[in-house]
CSV table of C-alpha atoms in Angstrom, one decimal:
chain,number,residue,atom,x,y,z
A,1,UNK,CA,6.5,-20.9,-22.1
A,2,UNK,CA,3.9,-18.2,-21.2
A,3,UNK,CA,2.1,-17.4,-17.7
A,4,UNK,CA,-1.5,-16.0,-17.6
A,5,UNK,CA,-1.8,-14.0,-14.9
A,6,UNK,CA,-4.4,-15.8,-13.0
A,7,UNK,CA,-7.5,-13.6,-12.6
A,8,UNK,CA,-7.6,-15.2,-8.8
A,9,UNK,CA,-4.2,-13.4,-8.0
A,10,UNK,CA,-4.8,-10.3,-9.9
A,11,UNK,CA,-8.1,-9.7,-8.1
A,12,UNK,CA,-6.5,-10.1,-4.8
A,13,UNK,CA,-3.5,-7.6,-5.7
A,14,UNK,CA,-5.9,-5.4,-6.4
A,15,UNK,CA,-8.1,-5.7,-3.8
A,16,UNK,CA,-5.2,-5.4,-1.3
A,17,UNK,CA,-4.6,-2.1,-3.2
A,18,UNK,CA,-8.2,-0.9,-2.4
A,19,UNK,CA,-7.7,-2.4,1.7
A,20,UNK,CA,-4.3,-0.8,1.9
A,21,UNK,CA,-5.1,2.8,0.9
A,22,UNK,CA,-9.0,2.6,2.8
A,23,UNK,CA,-6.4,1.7,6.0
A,24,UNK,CA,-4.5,4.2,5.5
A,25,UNK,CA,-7.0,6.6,5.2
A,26,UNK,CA,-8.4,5.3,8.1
A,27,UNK,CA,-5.1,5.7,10.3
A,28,UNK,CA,-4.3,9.3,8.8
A,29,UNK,CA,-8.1,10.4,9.6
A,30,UNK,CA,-7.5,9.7,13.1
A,31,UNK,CA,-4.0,10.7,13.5
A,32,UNK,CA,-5.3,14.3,12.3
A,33,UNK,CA,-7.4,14.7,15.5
A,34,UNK,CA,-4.0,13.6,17.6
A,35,UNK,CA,-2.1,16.0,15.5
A,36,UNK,CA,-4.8,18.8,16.3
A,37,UNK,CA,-4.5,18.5,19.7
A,38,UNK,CA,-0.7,17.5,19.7
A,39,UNK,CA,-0.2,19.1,22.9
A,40,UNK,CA,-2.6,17.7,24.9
A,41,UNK,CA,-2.2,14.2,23.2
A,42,UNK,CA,1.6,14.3,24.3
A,43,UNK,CA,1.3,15.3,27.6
A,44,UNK,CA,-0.7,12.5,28.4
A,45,UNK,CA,1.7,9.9,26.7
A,46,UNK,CA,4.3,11.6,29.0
A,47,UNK,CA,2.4,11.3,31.3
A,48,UNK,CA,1.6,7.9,31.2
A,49,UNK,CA,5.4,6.6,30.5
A,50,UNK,CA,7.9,9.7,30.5
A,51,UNK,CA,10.9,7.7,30.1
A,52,UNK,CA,9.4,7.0,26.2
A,53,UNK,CA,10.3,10.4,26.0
A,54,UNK,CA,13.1,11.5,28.1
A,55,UNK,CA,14.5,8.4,29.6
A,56,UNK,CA,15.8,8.0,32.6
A,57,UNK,CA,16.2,11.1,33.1
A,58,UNK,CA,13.1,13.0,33.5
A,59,UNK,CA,12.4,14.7,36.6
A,60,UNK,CA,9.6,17.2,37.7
A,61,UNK,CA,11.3,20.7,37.2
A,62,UNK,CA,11.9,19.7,33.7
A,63,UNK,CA,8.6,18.3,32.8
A,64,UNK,CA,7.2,22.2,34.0
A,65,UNK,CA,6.7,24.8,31.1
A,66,UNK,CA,10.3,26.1,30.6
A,67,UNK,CA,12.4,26.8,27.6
A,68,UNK,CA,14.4,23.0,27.3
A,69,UNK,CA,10.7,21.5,28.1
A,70,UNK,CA,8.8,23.7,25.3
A,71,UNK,CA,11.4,23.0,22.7
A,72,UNK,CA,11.2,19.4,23.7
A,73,UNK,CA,7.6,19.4,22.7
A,74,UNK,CA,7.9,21.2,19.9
A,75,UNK,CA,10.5,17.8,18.2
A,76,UNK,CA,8.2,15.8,19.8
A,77,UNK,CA,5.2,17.3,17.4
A,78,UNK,CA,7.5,17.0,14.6
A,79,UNK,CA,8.0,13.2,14.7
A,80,UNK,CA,4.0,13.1,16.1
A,81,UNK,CA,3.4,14.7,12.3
A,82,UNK,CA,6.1,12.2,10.3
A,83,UNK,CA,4.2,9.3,10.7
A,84,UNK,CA,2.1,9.0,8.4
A,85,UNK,CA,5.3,9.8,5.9
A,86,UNK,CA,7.4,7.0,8.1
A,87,UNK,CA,4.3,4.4,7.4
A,88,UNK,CA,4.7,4.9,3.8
A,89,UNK,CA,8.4,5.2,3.8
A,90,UNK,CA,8.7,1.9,5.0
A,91,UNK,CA,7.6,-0.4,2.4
A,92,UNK,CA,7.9,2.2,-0.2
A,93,UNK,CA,12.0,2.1,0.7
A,94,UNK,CA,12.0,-1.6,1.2
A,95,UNK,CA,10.0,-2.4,-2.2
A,96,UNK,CA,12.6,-0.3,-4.0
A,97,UNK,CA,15.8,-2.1,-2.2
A,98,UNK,CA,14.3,-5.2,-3.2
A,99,UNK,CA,13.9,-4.5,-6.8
A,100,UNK,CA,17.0,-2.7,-7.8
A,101,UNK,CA,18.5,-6.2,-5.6
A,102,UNK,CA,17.2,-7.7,-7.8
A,103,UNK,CA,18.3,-6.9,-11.2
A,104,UNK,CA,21.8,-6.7,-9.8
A,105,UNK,CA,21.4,-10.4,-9.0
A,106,UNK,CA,19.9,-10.7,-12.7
A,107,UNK,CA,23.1,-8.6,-14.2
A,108,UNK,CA,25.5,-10.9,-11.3
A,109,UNK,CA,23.8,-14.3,-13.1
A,110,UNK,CA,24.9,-12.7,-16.7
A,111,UNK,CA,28.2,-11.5,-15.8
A,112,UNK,CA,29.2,-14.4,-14.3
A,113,UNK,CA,28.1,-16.5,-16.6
A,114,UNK,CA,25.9,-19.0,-14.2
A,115,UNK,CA,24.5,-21.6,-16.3
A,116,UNK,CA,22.0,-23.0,-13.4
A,117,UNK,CA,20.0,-20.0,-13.2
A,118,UNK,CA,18.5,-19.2,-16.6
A,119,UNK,CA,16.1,-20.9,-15.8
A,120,UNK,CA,14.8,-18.2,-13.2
A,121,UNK,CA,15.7,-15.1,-14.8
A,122,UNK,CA,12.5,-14.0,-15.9
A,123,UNK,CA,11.4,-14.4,-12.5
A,124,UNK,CA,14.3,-11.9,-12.0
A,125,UNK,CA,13.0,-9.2,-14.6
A,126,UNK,CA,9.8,-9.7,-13.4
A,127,UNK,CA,10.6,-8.2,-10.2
A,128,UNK,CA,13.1,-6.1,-11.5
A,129,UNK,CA,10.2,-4.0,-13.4
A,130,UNK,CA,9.1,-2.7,-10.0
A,131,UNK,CA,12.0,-0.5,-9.9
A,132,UNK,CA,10.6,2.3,-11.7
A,133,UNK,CA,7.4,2.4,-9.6
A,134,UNK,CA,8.7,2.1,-6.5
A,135,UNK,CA,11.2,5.1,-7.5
A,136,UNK,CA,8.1,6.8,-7.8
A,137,UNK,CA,6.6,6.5,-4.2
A,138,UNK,CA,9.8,7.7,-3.2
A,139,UNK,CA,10.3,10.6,-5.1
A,140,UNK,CA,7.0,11.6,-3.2
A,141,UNK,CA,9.1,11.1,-0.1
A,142,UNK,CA,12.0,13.2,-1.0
A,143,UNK,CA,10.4,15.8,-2.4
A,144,UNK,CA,7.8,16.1,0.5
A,145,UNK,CA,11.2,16.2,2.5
A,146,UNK,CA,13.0,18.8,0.3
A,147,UNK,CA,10.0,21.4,0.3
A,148,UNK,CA,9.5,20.7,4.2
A,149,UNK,CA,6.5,19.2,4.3
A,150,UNK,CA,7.4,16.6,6.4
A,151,UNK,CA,10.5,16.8,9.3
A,152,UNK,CA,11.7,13.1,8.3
A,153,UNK,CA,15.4,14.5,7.9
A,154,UNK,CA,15.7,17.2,10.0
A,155,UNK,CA,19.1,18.4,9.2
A,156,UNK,CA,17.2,20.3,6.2
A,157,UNK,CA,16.6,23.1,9.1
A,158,UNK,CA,18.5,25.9,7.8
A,159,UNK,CA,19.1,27.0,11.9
A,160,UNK,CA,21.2,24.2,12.1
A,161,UNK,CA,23.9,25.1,10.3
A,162,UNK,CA,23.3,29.2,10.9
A,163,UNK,CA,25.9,30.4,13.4
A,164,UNK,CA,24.2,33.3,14.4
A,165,UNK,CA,20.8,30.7,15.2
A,166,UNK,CA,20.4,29.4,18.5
A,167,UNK,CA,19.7,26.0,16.8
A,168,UNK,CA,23.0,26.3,15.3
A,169,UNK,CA,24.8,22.6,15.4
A,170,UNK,CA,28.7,23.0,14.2
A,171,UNK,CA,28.5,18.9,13.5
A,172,UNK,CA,25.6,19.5,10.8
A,173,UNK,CA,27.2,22.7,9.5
A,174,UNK,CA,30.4,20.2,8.9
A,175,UNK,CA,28.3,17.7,7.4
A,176,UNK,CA,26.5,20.4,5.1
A,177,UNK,CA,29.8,21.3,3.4
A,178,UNK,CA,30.4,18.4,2.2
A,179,UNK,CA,27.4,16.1,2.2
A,180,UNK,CA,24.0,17.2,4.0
A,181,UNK,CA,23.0,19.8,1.7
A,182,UNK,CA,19.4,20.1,0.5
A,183,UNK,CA,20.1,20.7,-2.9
A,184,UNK,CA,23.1,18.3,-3.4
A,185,UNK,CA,20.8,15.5,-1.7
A,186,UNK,CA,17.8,15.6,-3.7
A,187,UNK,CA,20.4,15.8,-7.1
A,188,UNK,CA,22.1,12.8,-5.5
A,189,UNK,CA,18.5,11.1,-4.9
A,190,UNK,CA,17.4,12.4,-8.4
A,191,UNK,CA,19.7,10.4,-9.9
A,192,UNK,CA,19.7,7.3,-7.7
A,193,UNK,CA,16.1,6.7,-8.8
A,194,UNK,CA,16.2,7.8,-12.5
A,195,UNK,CA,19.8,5.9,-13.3
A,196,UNK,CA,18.7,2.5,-11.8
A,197,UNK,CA,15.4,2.8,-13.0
A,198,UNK,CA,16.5,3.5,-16.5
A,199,UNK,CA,18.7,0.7,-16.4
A,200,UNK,CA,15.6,-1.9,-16.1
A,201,UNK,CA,14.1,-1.6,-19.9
A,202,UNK,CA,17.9,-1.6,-21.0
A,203,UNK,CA,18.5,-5.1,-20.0
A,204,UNK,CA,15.3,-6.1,-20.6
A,205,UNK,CA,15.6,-5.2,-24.1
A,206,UNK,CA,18.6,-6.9,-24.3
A,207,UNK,CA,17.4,-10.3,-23.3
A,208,UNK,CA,14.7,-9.7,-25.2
A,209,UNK,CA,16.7,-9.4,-29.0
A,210,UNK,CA,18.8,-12.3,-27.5
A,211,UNK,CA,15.8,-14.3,-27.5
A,212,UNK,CA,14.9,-13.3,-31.1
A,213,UNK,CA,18.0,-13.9,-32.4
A,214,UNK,CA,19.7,-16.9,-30.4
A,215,UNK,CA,23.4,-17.4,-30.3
A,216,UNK,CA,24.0,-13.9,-31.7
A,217,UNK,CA,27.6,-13.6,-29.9
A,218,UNK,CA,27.3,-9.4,-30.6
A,219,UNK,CA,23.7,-9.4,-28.6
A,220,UNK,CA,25.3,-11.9,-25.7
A,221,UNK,CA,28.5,-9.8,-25.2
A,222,UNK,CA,26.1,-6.7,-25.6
A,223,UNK,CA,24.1,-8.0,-22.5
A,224,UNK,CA,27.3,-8.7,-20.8
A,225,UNK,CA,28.7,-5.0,-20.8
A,226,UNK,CA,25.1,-3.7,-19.8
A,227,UNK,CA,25.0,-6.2,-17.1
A,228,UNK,CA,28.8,-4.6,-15.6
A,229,UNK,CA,27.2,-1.6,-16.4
A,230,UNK,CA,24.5,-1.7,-14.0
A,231,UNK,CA,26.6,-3.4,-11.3
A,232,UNK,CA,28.9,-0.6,-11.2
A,233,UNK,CA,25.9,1.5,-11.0
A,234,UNK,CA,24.2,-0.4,-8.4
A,235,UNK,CA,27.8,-0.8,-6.0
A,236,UNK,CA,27.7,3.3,-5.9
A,237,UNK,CA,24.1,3.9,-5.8
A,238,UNK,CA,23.2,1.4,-3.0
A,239,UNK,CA,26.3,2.6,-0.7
A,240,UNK,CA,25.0,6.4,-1.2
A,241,UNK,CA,21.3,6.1,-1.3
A,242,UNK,CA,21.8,4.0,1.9
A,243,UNK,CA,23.5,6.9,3.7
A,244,UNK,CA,21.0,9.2,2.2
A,245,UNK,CA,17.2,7.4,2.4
A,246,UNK,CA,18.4,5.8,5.8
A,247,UNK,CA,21.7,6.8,7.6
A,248,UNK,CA,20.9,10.4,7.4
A,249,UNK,CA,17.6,10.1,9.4
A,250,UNK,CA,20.3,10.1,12.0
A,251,UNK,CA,22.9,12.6,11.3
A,252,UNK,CA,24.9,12.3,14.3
A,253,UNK,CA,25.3,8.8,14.0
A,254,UNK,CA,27.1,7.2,11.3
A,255,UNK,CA,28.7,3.2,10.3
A,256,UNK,CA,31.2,2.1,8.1
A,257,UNK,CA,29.2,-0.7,8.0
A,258,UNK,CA,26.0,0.5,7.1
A,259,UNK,CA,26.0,0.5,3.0
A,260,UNK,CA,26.9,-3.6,3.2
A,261,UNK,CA,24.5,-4.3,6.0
A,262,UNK,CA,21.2,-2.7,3.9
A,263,UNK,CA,22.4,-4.1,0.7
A,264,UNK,CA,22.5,-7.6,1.9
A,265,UNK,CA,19.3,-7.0,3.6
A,266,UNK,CA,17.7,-6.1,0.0
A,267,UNK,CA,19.2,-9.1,-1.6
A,268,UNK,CA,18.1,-11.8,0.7
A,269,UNK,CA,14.6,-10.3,0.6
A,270,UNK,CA,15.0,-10.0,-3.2
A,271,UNK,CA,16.0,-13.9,-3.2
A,272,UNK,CA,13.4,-15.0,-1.3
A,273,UNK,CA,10.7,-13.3,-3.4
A,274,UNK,CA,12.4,-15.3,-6.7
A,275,UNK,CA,12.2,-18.7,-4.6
A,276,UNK,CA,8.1,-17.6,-3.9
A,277,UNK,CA,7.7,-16.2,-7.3
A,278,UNK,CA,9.3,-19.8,-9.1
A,279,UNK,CA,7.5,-22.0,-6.5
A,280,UNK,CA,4.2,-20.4,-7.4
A,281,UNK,CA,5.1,-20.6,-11.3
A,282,UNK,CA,6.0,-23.8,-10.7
A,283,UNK,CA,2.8,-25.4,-9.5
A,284,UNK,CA,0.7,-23.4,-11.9
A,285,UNK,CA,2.8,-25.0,-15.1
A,286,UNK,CA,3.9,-22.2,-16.1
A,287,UNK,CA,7.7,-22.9,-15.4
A,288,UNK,CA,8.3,-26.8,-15.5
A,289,UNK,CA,12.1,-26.7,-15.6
A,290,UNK,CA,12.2,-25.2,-12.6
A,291,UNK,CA,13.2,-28.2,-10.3
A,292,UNK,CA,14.7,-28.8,-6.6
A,293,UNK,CA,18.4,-28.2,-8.2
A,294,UNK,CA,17.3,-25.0,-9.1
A,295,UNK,CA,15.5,-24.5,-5.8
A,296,UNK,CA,18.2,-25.7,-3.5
A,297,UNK,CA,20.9,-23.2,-5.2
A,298,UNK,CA,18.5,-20.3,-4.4
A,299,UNK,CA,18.0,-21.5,-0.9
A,300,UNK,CA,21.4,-21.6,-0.4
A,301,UNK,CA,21.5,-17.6,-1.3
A,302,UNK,CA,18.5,-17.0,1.1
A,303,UNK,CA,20.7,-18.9,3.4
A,304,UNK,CA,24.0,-17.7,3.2
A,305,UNK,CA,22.6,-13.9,2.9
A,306,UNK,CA,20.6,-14.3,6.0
A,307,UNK,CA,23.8,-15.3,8.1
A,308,UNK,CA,26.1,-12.4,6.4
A,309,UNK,CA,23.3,-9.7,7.3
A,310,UNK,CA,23.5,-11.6,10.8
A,311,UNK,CA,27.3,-10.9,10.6
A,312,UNK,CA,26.6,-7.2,9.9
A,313,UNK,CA,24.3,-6.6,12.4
A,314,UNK,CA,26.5,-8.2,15.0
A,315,UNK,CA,29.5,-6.3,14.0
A,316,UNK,CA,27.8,-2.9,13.8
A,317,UNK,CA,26.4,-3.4,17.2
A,318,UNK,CA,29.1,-5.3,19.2
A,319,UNK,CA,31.9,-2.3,17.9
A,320,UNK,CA,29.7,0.7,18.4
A,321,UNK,CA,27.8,-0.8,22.0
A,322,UNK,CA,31.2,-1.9,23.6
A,323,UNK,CA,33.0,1.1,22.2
A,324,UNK,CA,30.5,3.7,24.1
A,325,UNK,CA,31.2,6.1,22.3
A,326,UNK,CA,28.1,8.6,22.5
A,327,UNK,CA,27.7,10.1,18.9
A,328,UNK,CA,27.7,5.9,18.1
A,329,UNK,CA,25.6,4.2,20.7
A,330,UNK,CA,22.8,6.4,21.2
A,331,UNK,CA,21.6,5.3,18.1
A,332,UNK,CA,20.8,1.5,19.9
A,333,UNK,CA,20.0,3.1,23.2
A,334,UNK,CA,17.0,4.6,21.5
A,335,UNK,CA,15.7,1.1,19.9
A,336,UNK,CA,16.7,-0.5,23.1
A,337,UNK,CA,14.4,2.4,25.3
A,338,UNK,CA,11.3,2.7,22.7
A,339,UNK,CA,11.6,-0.2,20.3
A,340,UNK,CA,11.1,-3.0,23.2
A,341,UNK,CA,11.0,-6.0,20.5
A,342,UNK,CA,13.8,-4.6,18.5
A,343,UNK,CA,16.4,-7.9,19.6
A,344,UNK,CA,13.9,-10.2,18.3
A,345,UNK,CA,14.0,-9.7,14.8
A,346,UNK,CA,17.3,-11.9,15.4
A,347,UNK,CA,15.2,-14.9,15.9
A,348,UNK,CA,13.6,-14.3,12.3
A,349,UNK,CA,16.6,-12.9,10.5
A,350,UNK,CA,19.0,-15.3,11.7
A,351,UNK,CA,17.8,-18.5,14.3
A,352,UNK,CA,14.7,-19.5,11.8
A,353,UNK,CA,16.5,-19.1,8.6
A,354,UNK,CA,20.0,-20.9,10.5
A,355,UNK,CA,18.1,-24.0,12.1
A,356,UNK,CA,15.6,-24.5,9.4
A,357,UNK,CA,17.1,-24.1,6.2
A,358,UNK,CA,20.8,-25.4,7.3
A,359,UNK,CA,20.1,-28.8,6.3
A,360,UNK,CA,20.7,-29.5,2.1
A,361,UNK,CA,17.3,-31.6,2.2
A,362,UNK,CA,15.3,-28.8,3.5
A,363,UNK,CA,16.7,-26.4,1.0
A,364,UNK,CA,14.7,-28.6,-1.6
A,365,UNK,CA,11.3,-28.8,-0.2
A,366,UNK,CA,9.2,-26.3,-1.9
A,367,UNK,CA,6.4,-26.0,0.8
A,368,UNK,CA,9.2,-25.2,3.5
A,369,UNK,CA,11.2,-23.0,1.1
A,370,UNK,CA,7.9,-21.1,0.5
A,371,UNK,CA,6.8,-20.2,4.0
A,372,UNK,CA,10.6,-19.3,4.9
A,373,UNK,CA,10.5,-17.1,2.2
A,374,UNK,CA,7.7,-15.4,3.7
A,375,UNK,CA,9.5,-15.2,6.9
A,376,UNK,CA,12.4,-13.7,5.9
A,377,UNK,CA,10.8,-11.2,3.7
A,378,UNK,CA,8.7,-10.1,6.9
A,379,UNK,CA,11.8,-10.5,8.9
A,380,UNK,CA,13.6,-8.0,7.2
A,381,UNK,CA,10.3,-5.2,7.0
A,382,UNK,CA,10.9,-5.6,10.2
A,383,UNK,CA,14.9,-4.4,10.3
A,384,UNK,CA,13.6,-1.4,8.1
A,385,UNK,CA,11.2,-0.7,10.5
A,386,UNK,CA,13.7,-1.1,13.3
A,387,UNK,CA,16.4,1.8,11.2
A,388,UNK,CA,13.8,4.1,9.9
A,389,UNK,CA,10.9,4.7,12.6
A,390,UNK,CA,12.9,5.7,15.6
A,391,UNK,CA,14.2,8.8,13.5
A,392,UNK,CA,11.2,9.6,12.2
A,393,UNK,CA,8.8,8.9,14.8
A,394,UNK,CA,10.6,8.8,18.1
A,395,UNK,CA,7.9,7.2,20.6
A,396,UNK,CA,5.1,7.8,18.2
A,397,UNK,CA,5.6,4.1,17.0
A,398,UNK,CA,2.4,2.3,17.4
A,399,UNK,CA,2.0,-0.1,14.7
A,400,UNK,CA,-1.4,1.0,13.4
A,401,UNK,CA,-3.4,1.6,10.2
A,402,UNK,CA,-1.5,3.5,8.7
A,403,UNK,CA,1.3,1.5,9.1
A,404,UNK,CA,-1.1,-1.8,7.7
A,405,UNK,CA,-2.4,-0.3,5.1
A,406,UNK,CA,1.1,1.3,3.7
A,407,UNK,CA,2.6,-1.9,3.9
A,408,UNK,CA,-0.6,-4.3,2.4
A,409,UNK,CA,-1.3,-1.7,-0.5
A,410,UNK,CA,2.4,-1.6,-1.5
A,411,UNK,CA,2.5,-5.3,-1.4
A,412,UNK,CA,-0.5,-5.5,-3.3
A,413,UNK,CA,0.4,-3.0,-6.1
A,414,UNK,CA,4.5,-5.1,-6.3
A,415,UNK,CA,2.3,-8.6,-6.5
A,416,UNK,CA,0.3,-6.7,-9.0
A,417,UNK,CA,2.8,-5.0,-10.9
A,418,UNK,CA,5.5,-8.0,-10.8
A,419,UNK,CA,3.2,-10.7,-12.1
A,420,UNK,CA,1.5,-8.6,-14.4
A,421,UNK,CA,5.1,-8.0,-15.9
A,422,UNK,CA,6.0,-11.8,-15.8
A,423,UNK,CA,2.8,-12.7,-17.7
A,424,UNK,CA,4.2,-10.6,-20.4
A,425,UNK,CA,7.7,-12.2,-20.4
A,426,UNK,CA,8.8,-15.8,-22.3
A,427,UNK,CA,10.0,-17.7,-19.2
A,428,UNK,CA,12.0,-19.8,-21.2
A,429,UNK,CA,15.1,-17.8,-21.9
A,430,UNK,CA,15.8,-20.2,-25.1
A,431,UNK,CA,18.1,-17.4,-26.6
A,432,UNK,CA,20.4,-17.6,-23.8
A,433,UNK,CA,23.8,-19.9,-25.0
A,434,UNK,CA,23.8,-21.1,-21.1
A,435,UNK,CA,19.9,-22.1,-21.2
A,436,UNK,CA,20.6,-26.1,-22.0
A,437,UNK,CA,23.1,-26.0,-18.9
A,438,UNK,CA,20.2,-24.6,-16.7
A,439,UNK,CA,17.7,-27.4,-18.1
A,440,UNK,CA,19.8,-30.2,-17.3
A,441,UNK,CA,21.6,-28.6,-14.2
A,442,UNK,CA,21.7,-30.9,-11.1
A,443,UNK,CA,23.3,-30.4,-7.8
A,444,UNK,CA,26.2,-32.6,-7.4
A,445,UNK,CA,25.7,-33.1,-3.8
C-alpha cells in the first residue's frame, strides 16, 4: 500500500516554509533596530517594570550608572541579542527530540517484538527521517555557540574560569574540568547528531531487505541487533545531549531528574505525531488496517507518557522548591518572576490529556484523538519554551515573529519532509513475521 503525497498538503508545507522564514525575517529586521539602540531600549523596559530585571530587589542607587549596574546591562544586551538564536532553537531542538523519539519507539516495537504495531511503523520511519535535518538546524546552533556568535551558553566565556579575571566563577572552572569545556562539548554534540542521525538509513535499510525477502530469519535477527543498537545509543545520547542542548543554558543549576523528564517529553510528542500522522493516512486510504485497536494502544502511550512527564515535573519542582536550596530554586524563581503563564502548561500537559483521554472509549475516537494530539504536541513546545528562553533571553521573552515564524517554517519543512518520506515507503510492512498479528490485532478489553 502506497501514499501519494497529496499536492493539497505539500503546497501547504511549503507555503508555511515561505510564511515561516518571511516572519522571521520580519521579527529579526526589527529586533536589529532594538539591538542598535540596546541601551536605550532597556532602560525603558526597566523602566517600565524593573522587577523583570532585578526583582524585588531593585532600588534607586543601583539602577544609577555604577559598576554592578553597567555590567548588569551589559548580560542584559547579551540575552537582548540571543533571541533570535532562542526563537530558532526552540522548534529546531524540539523537532530533533521528537524524531530521534521516535525511531527509538520504532527500534522499542522491534525489540520487543510487539505484534500490534506493525501496522504503524512506517508511520514511525517516516518521522524518524527528520532526524538528519533537524541535526542540521542544530549544528547551526552549536556552532554559532562554539565560535561566539551568539551568548546562548555563556559558560564558553573564557573569564569564567580565569582566576586572575574578575569574571572568574570557581563553580564553572569545576565544571570546565570535567564537563563544560568548549571543545569537549561541541565533540560531544558532534557526535550526538552524526551517531543518531546515521542510525536512521541503517534501520531503514533493514526493514526495507526484510520486506524484499520476507521471513528471512538472518534479516529479522539483523534488524533486531540494529534496533538494541540504537536504543543503547539513544539511552546515552538523550541523557547527555539533554544536559548539554538544555541543562547547561543554566550552569549553576542542575537535576537528577532532568535526562528522564526531556526524554519523556520527546516521546509523548513523538506519539502523538504517529496517532495524527495514521489518522490522516487513515482517511485518505492509504492505510486501511489501521483501526481503533491500533488507535486506542497509541492513545494509551500519549496517555500514560503525558502523566509520567507530569510525574517528572512534579518531582523536580516539589524536591528542589521545598528544599530551598539557592544554586536549585532560582532556576523556578525566574520562570515564576518573568515567565507569568509558566504553571499553566499543567493544564495542557497533564489536566486535558488526564480528563479527556482517561476514558478507554475516548482513546478510540479518531476526531478526539486527533485534536489531543495537537494539544499535546503544542503543550509540550510550550515546556521547551518554558526550559530554554529564560536562559537565553532573560526578560526579552515576547512571543513575536521571530518566535512564529521559527516555529511555523520548522513545522512546515517536518510536515514536508516526513510525508514526503512516507510517500516513498510501502506502509504495509508485509515482510515483517509479526505483520498478520498486527492485521488481526484487537483490544481485549
Amino acid at each position: 500500500m502506497q501514499y501519494t503525497f497529496s499536492p493539497k498538503l505539500k503546497m501547504t508545507s511549503l507555503i508555511m516554509v515561505v510564511i515561516g522564514v518571511v516572519l522571521y525575517g520580519i521579527g529579526f529586521f526589527l529586533h536589529q533596530s532594538d539591538v542598535a539602540n540596546s541601551t536605550e531600549y532597556i532602560n525603558g523596559l526597566i523602566q517600565a517594570d524593573p522587577t523583570q530585571f532585578y526583582g524585588d530587589y531593585v532600588s534607586e542607587s543601583f539602577k544609577s550608572l555604577n559598576t554592578d549596574h553597567e555590567e548588569h546591562m551589559h548580560h542584559l544586551v547579551n540575552l537582548l541579542k540571543n533571541r533570535p538564536w532562542a526563537a530558532f532553537y526552540v522548534p529546531a531542538y524540539f523537532a530533533f527530540g521528537i524524531a530521534a523519539a521516535a525511531l527509538f519507539y520504532l527500534s522499542i516495537q522491534f525489540v520487543a517484538n510487539a505484534g500490534w504495531s506493525m501496522v504503524v511503523t512506517r508511520v514511525m520511519e517516516g518521522i524518524a527521517t527528520f532526524l538528519p535535518v533537524a541535526s542540521v538546524l542544530l549544528m547551526v546552533i552549536v556552532l554559532g555557540s562554539y565560535f561566539h556568535m551568539n551568548h546562548l551558553f555563556h559558560w564558553m566565556d573564557a573569564d569564567l574560569i580565569d582566576p586572575t579575571s574578575e569574571k572568574y566563577d570557581i563553580f564553572m572552572a569545576n565544571k570546565a574540568q570535567l564537563w563544560l569545556s568548549p571543545n569537549f562539548w561541541l565533540v560531544r554534540c558532534v557526535i550526538y547528531l552524526v551517531v543518531l542521525s546515521a542510525m536512521v538509513p541503517v534501520i531503514k535499510n533493514a526493514t526495507r531487505k526484510l520486506d524484499e525477502n520476507p521471513g528471512d530469519k538472518g534479516l529479522f535477527s539483523s534488524l533486531y541487533t540494529k534496533s538494541v543498537l540504537y536504543i543503547v545509543f539513544f539511552a546515552i545520547c538523550s541523557a547527555a545531549f539533554a544536559w548539554d542542548f538544555i541543562m547547561s543554558l543554566d550552569p549553576h543549576w542542575f537535576s537528577s531528574l532532568f535526562m528522564w523528564y526531556g526524554m519523556v517529553s520527546y516521546l509523548v510528542s513523538a506519539v502523538s505525531i504517529m496517532a495524527i500522522i495514521s489518522i490522516y493516512l487513515k482517511r485518505k486510504g492509504s492505510l486501511p488496517l489501521f483501526n481503533d485497536n491500533h488507535l486506542h494502544d497509541l492513545t494509551k502511550y500519549m496517555f500514560g507518557f503525558s502523566l509520567l512527564w507530569s510525574y517528572l515535573w512534579f518531582c523536580q519542582f516539589m524536591l528542589q522548591w521545598y528544599a530551598n536550596i539557592p544554586e536549585e530554586v532560582q532556576y523556578f524563581q525566574q520562570r515564576m518572576a518573568q515567565y507569568p503563564y509558566y504553571f499553566w502548561m499543567l493544564v495542557v500537559n497533564l489536566a486535558a490529556p488526564f480528563l479527556i483521554l482517561i476514558s478507554s472509549s475516548m482513546k478510540r475516537r479518531f476526531n478526539i484523538v486527533f485534536v489531543m494530539g495537537f494539544v499535546i504536541i503544542l503543550g509540550h513546545y510550550w515546556d521547551f519554551y518554558n526550559q530554554i528562553m529564560p536562559a537565553a533571553v532573560g526578560p526579552f521573552h515576547n512571543f513575536g515573529l521571530m518566535e512564529i515564524g521559527a516555529f511555523v517554517g520548522i513545522s512546515g519543512l517536518f510536515t514536508f519532509v516526513v510525508m514526503n518520506a512516507i510517500s516513498k515507503l510501502n506502509l504495509e510492512a508485509k515482510g515483517h513475521p509479526y505483520f498478520h498479528e498486527s492485521k488481526i490485532y484487537e483490544y481485549p478489553f
